Amino acid sequence: MNRNLLQIIILCLFSVLNANAQYLQKTDLPTVYIETFDGSDIKSKEVYKYCRLHYVDEAGAVTSYDSVSIRGRGNSTWSLSKKPYRIKFLNKEKFLGKGYAKAKKWTLLANAGDKTMIRNAVTSAMGEFTTLKFNPAYKFVDMVLNGSYVGTYQISDQIDVRPHRVNITEQPYPIADTTNISGGYLLEVDGFKDGNCFTSNTYKAPVRIHYPDDEEIDSRQTNYIRNYINNTFEAALSSQNFTDPETGYRAYVDTTSLIDWYLCTEISANIDGFFSTYFYKEQNDPRLYWGPLWDYDIAYNNDHRVQNEMRLQSSVNQLMTYIAYSGSKNWVNRMWEDPWFQKTVYTRYQELLDNGLVDYLQAKVDSLSGLLQKSQQLNYEKWGINRKMYHEVVLYSSYSQYVSDLKTFINEHCQYLKNAFYSKKPAEPTPPFEPEDFYYRIVNAKTMKAMDLDNSKIVQYTLTDGRKSQEWQIQKNGDYYVILNRETGLALNDPTYGNATATTNVGTQLNVAEPDEHSEAQMWDFIAQGTEGYYNLLNIKTQHIANLNGGGTNDYTQILSYTNDAKNSTSTNRMWLLEPSSPLPYETTGVEYHQEPEEYALAYNQQTKTLHFGSETPAELTFPVRIYTTSGRLLATFRANEQFSMEAYPQGIYIATWNVSGKTRSVKFQR
């Protein structure tokens, strides 16, 4: 080889190695070096400035990019000391590697107002846990700008239309008269009203058209999507039949992404979740799809304005539909008037909890905060760990305290949402009564006192644990029921004389008598009323209804054979709750062990909220187990060789019962 050529090669290699030697990792994260061509700072979020970018990966390898552009980004966050940026490559780049977008535009999120710096990443991971298709990337790096270290940053996607971002149909530019302009469209309810934005007619939502972008969109496309939002989606949402699945709003939304996007907004407690809402429409598809999730750095109780403006202590026990800023909130609040939406939000949230959502989020917080341990130390040496940067609710002296605060909020808020969604779901109609293997207390709906005995006469008396005279066994007798008192063994009886009809000979006090399976005076039916688990007690012989005399509240108030008419559904004197008191033929609580034919045990785990049977041969435990509320409402059935989660149900006392070898077994437990 020519000696001069060899020297040139060696000098070039030395030059490259020497150049790369100045680009080193600041911590164990990758490091991004950005150098503007003129060496000056980035002062505009509208005008790009040319720069070089050097990416040092986890192994120390350097990838350099020339002719890159950089500018500021964000709205209120652009005014902060630690600033966010947008970069644009000359050509489309797989900047984050396989599985991520190949694109020119990327964002560098500063997460300045989030002392954990991981709220956006945790929310994106939550989107991945659900059905949401497009979830922004979260790659953390240390960043050096023009030779000065500027902190920990998150490389993320620019929300735009392309594979691995919002992967919908791209419309041609320019469009022709024959172009199908039904999609795709990338939209945002944008409270800042930036860019190509219009205000919807009915709900006054500021809708921004992100794609097609401002430079390429045709007026025909603008008119199409504006008319679609106003005259199709909002018209259906505001109509009288808006709950109809065929003609109401559900015909124009993808309900799966709608519910999961909404739940992510509530779980994260993002008060900007309706102020900035991304959604999109695909070509030849009448539905609007919801997501991606974006801009969650002030979520999870990280915005003091909740306290100052709303006079609240925290967003931990609040729904965002009550306290969040406007935008798409009017749409969602209208949807909350739909029983389908109420029920589906509750049901889907329970599914997410059953699938381990809370543990998943906690593990994600742990892994991401662990990943940032060294980088966050360097970041806060520059920016200060207890310095107020934006809307932080609390300031701590250590990174671990901020992380712990986030984890505590997730636990407490998710618990609150469970009860909040349960209370908002539509009440189920009182089901037909089917007696199970319990003694029941028959409790008046007005006074909440139990049907009891005064000698052989029927009265009401204060609910008293262990008082057998107010416990009743309900047995099937043909199409009707016989109601037997536990203490006396006698049957509930209507002693009315004469040829009574539903509205005559009323006012006789009910009593008990020796059981007679042929006596219609001892046969009863239970007439379901309303949604609260109430029943009328109808006597078959007299066609009268059991009624609390005058609605009196005192013990020993008589219970009468009374008029059967339209007031059955409104008079609480005539309504009764059937509350299981103790199992037949004996009472049990806690863990119960049995040998019939194999040994097994049923236990409830308070930590995991699960019921499970233990046995040396669990596969052989094939009998069904039923879970009841203390009011006797059947909640669920599961096989004894399966685990059953109680996570979806509110706190309280429940009863598990099963039957093996002709014997009924029951366990009371506390959720």
PDB file of C-alpha atoms in Angstrom, residues 400-601:
ATOM      1  CA  SER A 400     -37.631   8.683  46.007  1.00  0.00           C
ATOM      2  CA  GLN A 401     -40.259  10.764  47.828  1.00  0.00           C
ATOM      3  CA  TYR A 402     -41.731  11.957  44.531  1.00  0.00           C
ATOM      4  CA  VAL A 403     -41.825   8.374  43.269  1.00  0.00           C
ATOM      5  CA  SER A 404     -43.478   7.171  46.482  1.00  0.00           C
ATOM      6  CA  ASP A 405     -46.044   9.984  46.209  1.00  0.00           C
ATOM      7  CA  LEU A 406     -46.912   8.872  42.665  1.00  0.00           C
ATOM      8  CA  LYS A 407     -47.292   5.230  43.704  1.00  0.00           C
ATOM      9  CA  THR A 408     -49.493   6.112  46.670  1.00  0.00           C
ATOM     10  CA  PHE A 409     -51.726   8.207  44.460  1.00  0.00           C
ATOM     11  CA  ILE A 410     -52.151   5.379  41.944  1.00  0.00           C
ATOM     12  CA  ASN A 411     -53.212   2.966  44.695  1.00  0.00           C
ATOM     13  CA  GLU A 412     -55.638   5.341  46.396  1.00  0.00           C
ATOM     14  CA  HIS A 413     -57.137   6.794  43.225  1.00  0.00           C
ATOM     15  CA  CYS A 414     -57.718   3.391  41.635  1.00  0.00           C
ATOM     16  CA  GLN A 415     -59.515   2.296  44.803  1.00  0.00           C
ATOM     17  CA  TYR A 416     -61.672   5.437  44.673  1.00  0.00           C
ATOM     18  CA  LEU A 417     -62.542   4.855  41.013  1.00  0.00           C
ATOM     19  CA  LYS A 418     -63.742   1.342  41.800  1.00  0.00           C
ATOM     20  CA  ASN A 419     -66.405   2.698  44.147  1.00  0.00           C
ATOM     21  CA  ALA A 420     -67.138   5.791  42.023  1.00  0.00           C
ATOM     22  CA  PHE A 421     -67.853   3.766  38.886  1.00  0.00           C
ATOM     23  CA  TYR A 422     -69.873   1.240  40.899  1.00  0.00           C
ATOM     24  CA  SER A 423     -72.087   4.026  42.241  1.00  0.00           C
ATOM     25  CA  LYS A 424     -72.665   5.453  38.749  1.00  0.00           C
ATOM     26  CA  LYS A 425     -73.580   2.241  36.979  1.00  0.00           C
ATOM     27  CA  PRO A 426     -77.303   1.652  36.455  1.00  0.00           C
ATOM     28  CA  ALA A 427     -79.057  -0.252  39.186  1.00  0.00           C
ATOM     29  CA  GLU A 428     -80.089  -3.749  38.212  1.00  0.00           C
ATOM     30  CA  PRO A 429     -83.805  -4.639  38.552  1.00  0.00           C
ATOM     31  CA  THR A 430     -84.649  -6.703  41.600  1.00  0.00           C
ATOM     32  CA  PRO A 431     -84.381 -10.315  40.384  1.00  0.00           C
ATOM     33  CA  PRO A 432     -87.007 -13.009  40.968  1.00  0.00           C
ATOM     34  CA  PHE A 433     -86.432 -14.485  44.408  1.00  0.00           C
ATOM     35  CA  GLU A 434     -84.865 -17.930  44.637  1.00  0.00           C
ATOM     36  CA  PRO A 435     -84.146 -19.105  48.194  1.00  0.00           C
ATOM     37  CA  GLU A 436     -80.706 -20.467  48.953  1.00  0.00           C
ATOM     38  CA  ASP A 437     -79.451 -22.465  51.912  1.00  0.00           C
ATOM     39  CA  PHE A 438     -79.826 -19.724  54.517  1.00  0.00           C
ATOM     40  CA  TYR A 439     -82.091 -18.575  57.258  1.00  0.00           C
ATOM     41  CA  TYR A 440     -83.392 -15.170  56.163  1.00  0.00           C
ATOM     42  CA  ARG A 441     -84.310 -12.076  58.083  1.00  0.00           C
ATOM     43  CA  ILE A 442     -87.325 -10.343  56.509  1.00  0.00           C
ATOM     44  CA  VAL A 443     -86.567  -6.649  56.943  1.00  0.00           C
ATOM     45  CA  ASN A 444     -88.989  -3.780  56.379  1.00  0.00           C
ATOM     46  CA  ALA A 445     -87.754  -1.269  53.778  1.00  0.00           C
ATOM     47  CA  LYS A 446     -88.938   1.757  55.755  1.00  0.00           C
ATOM     48  CA  THR A 447     -87.847   0.977  59.313  1.00  0.00           C
ATOM     49  CA  MET A 448     -85.085  -1.576  58.636  1.00  0.00           C
ATOM     50  CA  LYS A 449     -86.524  -3.710  61.435  1.00  0.00           C
ATOM     51  CA  ALA A 450     -87.081  -7.446  61.120  1.00  0.00           C
ATOM     52  CA  MET A 451     -90.243  -9.535  61.019  1.00  0.00           C
ATOM     53  CA  ASP A 452     -90.375 -11.196  64.456  1.00  0.00           C
ATOM     54  CA  LEU A 453     -92.711 -12.984  66.911  1.00  0.00           C
ATOM     55  CA  ASP A 454     -94.698 -11.680  69.872  1.00  0.00           C
ATOM     56  CA  ASN A 455     -95.954 -15.023  71.161  1.00  0.00           C
ATOM     57  CA  SER A 456     -97.512 -16.329  67.947  1.00  0.00           C
ATOM     58  CA  LYS A 457     -98.293 -12.890  66.447  1.00  0.00           C
ATOM     59  CA  ILE A 458     -96.125 -11.244  63.756  1.00  0.00           C
ATOM     60  CA  VAL A 459     -94.516  -7.920  64.647  1.00  0.00           C
ATOM     61  CA  GLN A 460     -91.400  -5.961  63.765  1.00  0.00           C
ATOM     62  CA  TYR A 461     -88.377  -5.839  66.058  1.00  0.00           C
ATOM     63  CA  THR A 462     -84.935  -4.272  65.978  1.00  0.00           C
ATOM     64  CA  LEU A 463     -82.390  -6.353  64.052  1.00  0.00           C
ATOM     65  CA  THR A 464     -80.553  -8.458  66.617  1.00  0.00           C
ATOM     66  CA  ASP A 465     -77.756 -10.889  65.832  1.00  0.00           C
ATOM     67  CA  GLY A 466     -78.480 -14.370  67.120  1.00  0.00           C
ATOM     68  CA  ARG A 467     -82.199 -13.693  67.671  1.00  0.00           C
ATOM     69  CA  LYS A 468     -83.665 -16.867  66.170  1.00  0.00           C
ATOM     70  CA  SER A 469     -87.265 -15.640  66.326  1.00  0.00           C
ATOM     71  CA  GLN A 470     -86.473 -13.209  63.516  1.00  0.00           C
ATOM     72  CA  GLU A 471     -84.830 -15.838  61.311  1.00  0.00           C
ATOM     73  CA  TRP A 472     -86.913 -17.691  58.720  1.00  0.00           C
ATOM     74  CA  GLN A 473     -86.331 -20.688  56.505  1.00  0.00           C
ATOM     75  CA  ILE A 474     -87.945 -20.291  53.079  1.00  0.00           C
ATOM     76  CA  GLN A 475     -88.902 -23.576  51.417  1.00  0.00           C
ATOM     77  CA  LYS A 476     -90.307 -24.190  47.967  1.00  0.00           C
ATOM     78  CA  ASN A 477     -93.851 -25.629  47.938  1.00  0.00           C
ATOM     79  CA  GLY A 478     -94.940 -26.175  44.345  1.00  0.00           C
ATOM     80  CA  ASP A 479     -95.047 -22.770  42.667  1.00  0.00           C
ATOM     81  CA  TYR A 480     -95.017 -20.960  46.021  1.00  0.00           C
ATOM     82  CA  TYR A 481     -93.116 -20.839  49.316  1.00  0.00           C
ATOM     83  CA  VAL A 482     -93.589 -21.797  52.959  1.00  0.00           C
ATOM     84  CA  ILE A 483     -91.849 -19.507  55.466  1.00  0.00           C
ATOM     85  CA  LEU A 484     -90.808 -21.300  58.684  1.00  0.00           C
ATOM     86  CA  ASN A 485     -89.664 -19.559  61.853  1.00  0.00           C
ATOM     87  CA  ARG A 486     -86.311 -20.842  63.078  1.00  0.00           C
ATOM     88  CA  GLU A 487     -87.085 -20.621  66.797  1.00  0.00           C
ATOM     89  CA  THR A 488     -90.542 -22.219  66.767  1.00  0.00           C
ATOM     90  CA  GLY A 489     -90.581 -24.212  63.515  1.00  0.00           C
ATOM     91  CA  LEU A 490     -94.024 -22.702  62.828  1.00  0.00           C
ATOM     92  CA  ALA A 491     -95.139 -21.364  59.441  1.00  0.00           C
ATOM     93  CA  LEU A 492     -95.985 -17.747  58.558  1.00  0.00           C
ATOM     94  CA  ASN A 493     -99.772 -17.664  58.215  1.00  0.00           C
ATOM     95  CA  ASP A 494    -102.528 -15.273  57.102  1.00  0.00           C
ATOM     96  CA  PRO A 495    -105.498 -15.970  59.472  1.00  0.00           C
ATOM     97  CA  THR A 496    -107.976 -13.711  57.641  1.00  0.00           C
ATOM     98  CA  TYR A 497    -111.522 -15.152  57.808  1.00  0.00           C
ATOM     99  CA  GLY A 498    -114.227 -15.049  55.205  1.00  0.00           C
ATOM    100  CA  ASN A 499    -114.137 -14.725  51.448  1.00  0.00           C
ATOM    101  CA  ALA A 500    -111.341 -12.199  51.211  1.00  0.00           C
ATOM    102  CA  THR A 501    -110.294 -10.581  47.956  1.00  0.00           C
ATOM    103  CA  ALA A 502    -107.227  -8.476  47.225  1.00  0.00           C
ATOM    104  CA  THR A 503    -108.896  -5.367  48.651  1.00  0.00           C
ATOM    105  CA  THR A 504    -111.396  -6.713  51.236  1.00  0.00           C
ATOM    106  CA  ASN A 505    -111.228  -8.075  54.793  1.00  0.00           C
ATOM    107  CA  VAL A 506    -107.873  -6.367  55.274  1.00  0.00           C
ATOM    108  CA  GLY A 507    -106.141  -5.509  58.548  1.00  0.00           C
ATOM    109  CA  THR A 508    -105.798  -8.916  60.219  1.00  0.00           C
ATOM    110  CA  GLN A 509    -102.501  -9.371  62.074  1.00  0.00           C
ATOM    111  CA  LEU A 510    -100.370 -12.136  60.597  1.00  0.00           C
ATOM    112  CA  ASN A 511     -99.393 -15.061  62.836  1.00  0.00           C
ATOM    113  CA  VAL A 512     -97.618 -18.433  62.796  1.00  0.00           C
ATOM    114  CA  ALA A 513     -99.260 -21.867  62.766  1.00  0.00           C
ATOM    115  CA  GLU A 514     -98.372 -25.527  62.630  1.00  0.00           C
ATOM    116  CA  PRO A 515     -96.958 -26.217  59.144  1.00  0.00           C
ATOM    117  CA  ASP A 516     -99.534 -27.573  56.710  1.00  0.00           C
ATOM    118  CA  GLU A 517     -98.244 -28.069  53.181  1.00  0.00           C
ATOM    119  CA  HIS A 518    -101.803 -28.026  51.813  1.00  0.00           C
ATOM    120  CA  SER A 519    -102.863 -24.747  53.457  1.00  0.00           C
ATOM    121  CA  GLU A 520    -102.894 -21.828  51.000  1.00  0.00           C
ATOM    122  CA  ALA A 521    -102.930 -19.492  54.024  1.00  0.00           C
ATOM    123  CA  GLN A 522     -99.320 -20.620  54.584  1.00  0.00           C
ATOM    124  CA  MET A 523     -98.300 -20.259  50.929  1.00  0.00           C
ATOM    125  CA  TRP A 524     -96.534 -17.078  49.843  1.00  0.00           C
ATOM    126  CA  ASP A 525     -95.077 -15.518  46.720  1.00  0.00           C
ATOM    127  CA  PHE A 526     -92.371 -12.851  46.494  1.00  0.00           C
ATOM    128  CA  ILE A 527     -93.121  -9.998  44.073  1.00  0.00           C
ATOM    129  CA  ALA A 528     -89.941  -8.174  43.003  1.00  0.00           C
ATOM    130  CA  GLN A 529     -90.128  -4.377  43.162  1.00  0.00           C
ATOM    131  CA  GLY A 530     -87.743  -1.699  41.864  1.00  0.00           C
ATOM    132  CA  THR A 531     -83.952  -1.957  41.800  1.00  0.00           C
ATOM    133  CA  GLU A 532     -83.076  -2.084  45.490  1.00  0.00           C
ATOM    134  CA  GLY A 533     -83.803  -5.756  46.173  1.00  0.00           C
ATOM    135  CA  TYR A 534     -87.290  -5.144  47.591  1.00  0.00           C
ATOM    136  CA  TYR A 535     -90.135  -7.656  47.528  1.00  0.00           C
ATOM    137  CA  ASN A 536     -93.829  -7.749  48.412  1.00  0.00           C
ATOM    138  CA  LEU A 537     -94.972 -10.838  50.385  1.00  0.00           C
ATOM    139  CA  LEU A 538     -98.165 -12.009  48.711  1.00  0.00           C
ATOM    140  CA  ASN A 539    -100.415 -14.549  50.471  1.00  0.00           C
ATOM    141  CA  ILE A 540    -101.928 -17.055  48.039  1.00  0.00           C
ATOM    142  CA  LYS A 541    -105.221 -17.634  49.870  1.00  0.00           C
ATOM    143  CA  THR A 542    -106.180 -14.031  50.618  1.00  0.00           C
ATOM    144  CA  GLN A 543    -104.219 -12.294  47.839  1.00  0.00           C
ATOM    145  CA  HIS A 544    -103.198  -9.793  50.535  1.00  0.00           C
ATOM    146  CA  ILE A 545     -99.779  -8.165  50.987  1.00  0.00           C
ATOM    147  CA  ALA A 546     -97.800  -8.206  54.269  1.00  0.00           C
ATOM    148  CA  ASN A 547     -97.860  -4.610  55.511  1.00  0.00           C
ATOM    149  CA  LEU A 548     -96.281  -2.772  58.457  1.00  0.00           C
ATOM    150  CA  ASN A 549     -99.192  -1.225  60.377  1.00  0.00           C
ATOM    151  CA  GLY A 550     -99.173   2.543  59.755  1.00  0.00           C
ATOM    152  CA  GLY A 551     -95.452   2.494  59.057  1.00  0.00           C
ATOM    153  CA  GLY A 552     -94.801   2.620  62.797  1.00  0.00           C
ATOM    154  CA  THR A 553     -91.149   2.667  63.874  1.00  0.00           C
ATOM    155  CA  ASN A 554     -91.576   1.115  67.338  1.00  0.00           C
ATOM    156  CA  ASP A 555     -90.687  -2.447  68.225  1.00  0.00           C
ATOM    157  CA  TYR A 556     -93.740  -4.739  68.335  1.00  0.00           C
ATOM    158  CA  THR A 557     -95.568  -2.746  65.638  1.00  0.00           C
ATOM    159  CA  GLN A 558     -98.032  -5.211  64.070  1.00  0.00           C
ATOM    160  CA  ILE A 559     -97.579  -6.670  60.586  1.00  0.00           C
ATOM    161  CA  LEU A 560    -100.933  -7.000  58.851  1.00  0.00           C
ATOM    162  CA  SER A 561    -102.637  -8.796  55.973  1.00  0.00           C
ATOM    163  CA  TYR A 562    -103.349  -5.774  53.801  1.00  0.00           C
ATOM    164  CA  THR A 563    -104.622  -4.339  50.530  1.00  0.00           C
ATOM    165  CA  ASN A 564    -103.013  -5.535  47.302  1.00  0.00           C
ATOM    166  CA  ASP A 565    -103.056  -2.656  44.783  1.00  0.00           C
ATOM    167  CA  ALA A 566    -100.912  -0.205  42.784  1.00  0.00           C
ATOM    168  CA  LYS A 567     -99.208   1.089  45.940  1.00  0.00           C
ATOM    169  CA  ASN A 568     -97.280  -2.175  46.228  1.00  0.00           C
ATOM    170  CA  SER A 569     -94.430  -0.637  44.228  1.00  0.00           C
ATOM    171  CA  THR A 570     -94.296   2.674  46.124  1.00  0.00           C
ATOM    172  CA  SER A 571     -95.263   2.012  49.745  1.00  0.00           C
ATOM    173  CA  THR A 572     -92.239   1.044  51.840  1.00  0.00           C
ATOM    174  CA  ASN A 573     -94.663  -0.327  54.445  1.00  0.00           C
ATOM    175  CA  ARG A 574     -95.276  -3.188  51.985  1.00  0.00           C
ATOM    176  CA  MET A 575     -91.672  -3.721  50.846  1.00  0.00           C
ATOM    177  CA  TRP A 576     -89.271  -6.181  52.421  1.00  0.00           C
ATOM    178  CA  LEU A 577     -85.606  -7.055  52.089  1.00  0.00           C
ATOM    179  CA  LEU A 578     -84.685 -10.742  52.298  1.00  0.00           C
ATOM    180  CA  GLU A 579     -81.370 -10.739  54.126  1.00  0.00           C
ATOM    181  CA  PRO A 580     -79.457 -14.010  54.642  1.00  0.00           C
ATOM    182  CA  SER A 581     -78.746 -14.319  58.341  1.00  0.00           C
ATOM    183  CA  SER A 582     -76.998 -17.647  58.807  1.00  0.00           C
ATOM    184  CA  PRO A 583     -76.478 -20.711  56.636  1.00  0.00           C
ATOM    185  CA  LEU A 584     -78.425 -23.911  56.788  1.00  0.00           C
ATOM    186  CA  PRO A 585     -78.040 -26.149  58.686  1.00  0.00           C
ATOM    187  CA  TYR A 586     -75.330 -24.416  60.734  1.00  0.00           C
ATOM    188  CA  GLU A 587     -73.294 -21.212  60.880  1.00  0.00           C
ATOM    189  CA  THR A 588     -69.650 -20.891  59.841  1.00  0.00           C
ATOM    190  CA  THR A 589     -67.239 -18.016  59.479  1.00  0.00           C
ATOM    191  CA  GLY A 590     -63.660 -17.665  58.309  1.00  0.00           C
ATOM    192  CA  VAL A 591     -61.820 -20.682  56.911  1.00  0.00           C
ATOM    193  CA  GLU A 592     -63.656 -24.004  56.824  1.00  0.00           C
ATOM    194  CA  TYR A 593     -62.032 -27.463  56.486  1.00  0.00           C
ATOM    195  CA  HIS A 594     -63.917 -30.520  55.236  1.00  0.00           C
ATOM    196  CA  GLN A 595     -63.397 -34.162  54.273  1.00  0.00           C
ATOM    197  CA  GLU A 596     -66.147 -35.129  51.858  1.00  0.00           C
ATOM    198  CA  PRO A 597     -64.696 -37.186  50.211  1.00  0.00           C
ATOM    199  CA  GLU A 598     -61.323 -35.371  49.973  1.00  0.00           C
ATOM    200  CA  GLU A 599     -59.883 -32.837  52.405  1.00  0.00           C
ATOM    201  CA  TYR A 600     -60.030 -29.215  51.261  1.00  0.00           C
ATOM    202  CA  ALA A 601     -60.102 -25.701  52.640  1.00  0.00           C
TER     203      ALA A 601
END
